Amino acid sequence: MTSFSDNENAGDKIEDAAQDLGGKAESGADDAREWAEKAGDEVKEWAEKAGDEVKEWAGGLTDKVKGMFDRGSK
């Protein structure tokens, strides 16, 4: 037969395990949030660089087209 003390110890162990699991879940959520923020920052940085490259390419293309028209109009 199980004593009251055994049941109380089991209850304490279950409570401790639940608290530990809750702490791990919070930590995992914090890690996921941090990773998402870093990924968002990297995507934003990449998009800005890509935008700058496209602007530079388009500007060069515009200059080439202008040059072609200037030569053709002379």
PDB file of C-alpha atoms in Angstrom:
ATOM      1  CA  MET A   1       0.000   0.000   0.000  1.00  0.00           C
ATOM      2  CA  THR A   2       1.242   3.468  -0.859  1.00  0.00           C
ATOM      3  CA  SER A   3       1.692   5.897   1.967  1.00  0.00           C
ATOM      4  CA  PHE A   4       0.577   9.498   2.034  1.00  0.00           C
ATOM      5  CA  SER A   5       4.249  10.541   2.077  1.00  0.00           C
ATOM      6  CA  ASP A   6       4.928   8.597  -1.143  1.00  0.00           C
ATOM      7  CA  ASN A   7       1.993  10.276  -2.863  1.00  0.00           C
ATOM      8  CA  GLU A   8       3.141  13.685  -1.671  1.00  0.00           C
ATOM      9  CA  ASN A   9       6.684  13.058  -2.978  1.00  0.00           C
ATOM     10  CA  ALA A  10       5.286  11.927  -6.336  1.00  0.00           C
ATOM     11  CA  GLY A  11       3.155  15.066  -6.491  1.00  0.00           C
ATOM     12  CA  ASP A  12       6.200  17.216  -5.764  1.00  0.00           C
ATOM     13  CA  LYS A  13       8.165  15.440  -8.488  1.00  0.00           C
ATOM     14  CA  ILE A  14       5.353  15.968 -11.000  1.00  0.00           C
ATOM     15  CA  GLU A  15       5.132  19.649 -10.069  1.00  0.00           C
ATOM     16  CA  ASP A  16       8.911  20.066 -10.397  1.00  0.00           C
ATOM     17  CA  ALA A  17       8.875  18.357 -13.779  1.00  0.00           C
ATOM     18  CA  ALA A  18       6.002  20.574 -14.973  1.00  0.00           C
ATOM     19  CA  GLN A  19       7.850  23.720 -13.871  1.00  0.00           C
ATOM     20  CA  ASP A  20      11.018  22.515 -15.600  1.00  0.00           C
ATOM     21  CA  LEU A  21       9.098  21.801 -18.785  1.00  0.00           C
ATOM     22  CA  GLY A  22       7.433  25.215 -18.609  1.00  0.00           C
ATOM     23  CA  GLY A  23      10.826  26.876 -18.224  1.00  0.00           C
ATOM     24  CA  LYS A  24      12.179  24.982 -21.216  1.00  0.00           C
ATOM     25  CA  ALA A  25       9.151  25.993 -23.283  1.00  0.00           C
ATOM     26  CA  GLU A  26       9.659  29.663 -22.381  1.00  0.00           C
ATOM     27  CA  SER A  27      13.346  29.418 -23.216  1.00  0.00           C
ATOM     28  CA  GLY A  28      12.536  27.771 -26.545  1.00  0.00           C
ATOM     29  CA  ALA A  29      10.026  30.489 -27.349  1.00  0.00           C
ATOM     30  CA  ASP A  30      12.600  33.176 -26.510  1.00  0.00           C
ATOM     31  CA  ASP A  31      15.160  31.459 -28.752  1.00  0.00           C
ATOM     32  CA  ALA A  32      12.645  31.226 -31.602  1.00  0.00           C
ATOM     33  CA  ARG A  33      11.725  34.899 -31.204  1.00  0.00           C
ATOM     34  CA  GLU A  34      15.393  35.916 -31.232  1.00  0.00           C
ATOM     35  CA  TRP A  35      16.086  33.778 -34.318  1.00  0.00           C
ATOM     36  CA  ALA A  36      13.103  35.289 -36.149  1.00  0.00           C
ATOM     37  CA  GLU A  37      14.289  38.818 -35.354  1.00  0.00           C
ATOM     38  CA  LYS A  38      17.802  38.044 -36.622  1.00  0.00           C
ATOM     39  CA  ALA A  39      16.417  36.398 -39.757  1.00  0.00           C
ATOM     40  CA  GLY A  40      14.174  39.419 -40.347  1.00  0.00           C
ATOM     41  CA  ASP A  41      17.141  41.755 -39.989  1.00  0.00           C
ATOM     42  CA  GLU A  42      19.177  39.674 -42.437  1.00  0.00           C
ATOM     43  CA  VAL A  43      16.342  39.606 -44.970  1.00  0.00           C
ATOM     44  CA  LYS A  44      15.890  43.368 -44.633  1.00  0.00           C
ATOM     45  CA  GLU A  45      19.622  43.935 -45.127  1.00  0.00           C
ATOM     46  CA  TRP A  46      19.688  41.628 -48.156  1.00  0.00           C
ATOM     47  CA  ALA A  47      16.671  43.377 -49.687  1.00  0.00           C
ATOM     48  CA  GLU A  48      18.278  46.793 -49.202  1.00  0.00           C
ATOM     49  CA  LYS A  49      21.505  45.610 -50.865  1.00  0.00           C
ATOM     50  CA  ALA A  50      19.555  44.054 -53.737  1.00  0.00           C
ATOM     51  CA  GLY A  51      17.592  47.285 -54.146  1.00  0.00           C
ATOM     52  CA  ASP A  52      20.808  49.297 -54.261  1.00  0.00           C
ATOM     53  CA  GLU A  53      22.249  46.956 -56.882  1.00  0.00           C
ATOM     54  CA  VAL A  54      19.106  47.204 -59.002  1.00  0.00           C
ATOM     55  CA  LYS A  55      19.170  51.020 -58.768  1.00  0.00           C
ATOM     56  CA  GLU A  56      22.833  51.042 -59.785  1.00  0.00           C
ATOM     57  CA  TRP A  57      22.200  48.671 -62.702  1.00  0.00           C
ATOM     58  CA  ALA A  58      19.159  50.662 -63.849  1.00  0.00           C
ATOM     59  CA  GLY A  59      21.121  53.905 -63.646  1.00  0.00           C
ATOM     60  CA  GLY A  60      23.892  52.426 -65.775  1.00  0.00           C
ATOM     61  CA  LEU A  61      21.382  51.125 -68.272  1.00  0.00           C
ATOM     62  CA  THR A  62      19.712  54.537 -68.453  1.00  0.00           C
ATOM     63  CA  ASP A  63      23.089  56.168 -69.141  1.00  0.00           C
ATOM     64  CA  LYS A  64      23.796  53.657 -71.918  1.00  0.00           C
ATOM     65  CA  VAL A  65      20.423  54.261 -73.560  1.00  0.00           C
ATOM     66  CA  LYS A  66      20.895  58.049 -73.332  1.00  0.00           C
ATOM     67  CA  GLY A  67      24.322  57.660 -74.909  1.00  0.00           C
ATOM     68  CA  MET A  68      22.861  55.635 -77.756  1.00  0.00           C
ATOM     69  CA  PHE A  69      20.214  58.294 -78.441  1.00  0.00           C
ATOM     70  CA  ASP A  70      22.743  61.102 -78.163  1.00  0.00           C
ATOM     71  CA  ARG A  71      25.000  59.429 -80.736  1.00  0.00           C
ATOM     72  CA  GLY A  72      22.030  58.702 -82.977  1.00  0.00           C
ATOM     73  CA  SER A  73      20.781  62.287 -82.916  1.00  0.00           C
ATOM     74  CA  LYS A  74      24.116  63.751 -84.040  1.00  0.00           C
TER      75      LYS A  74
END
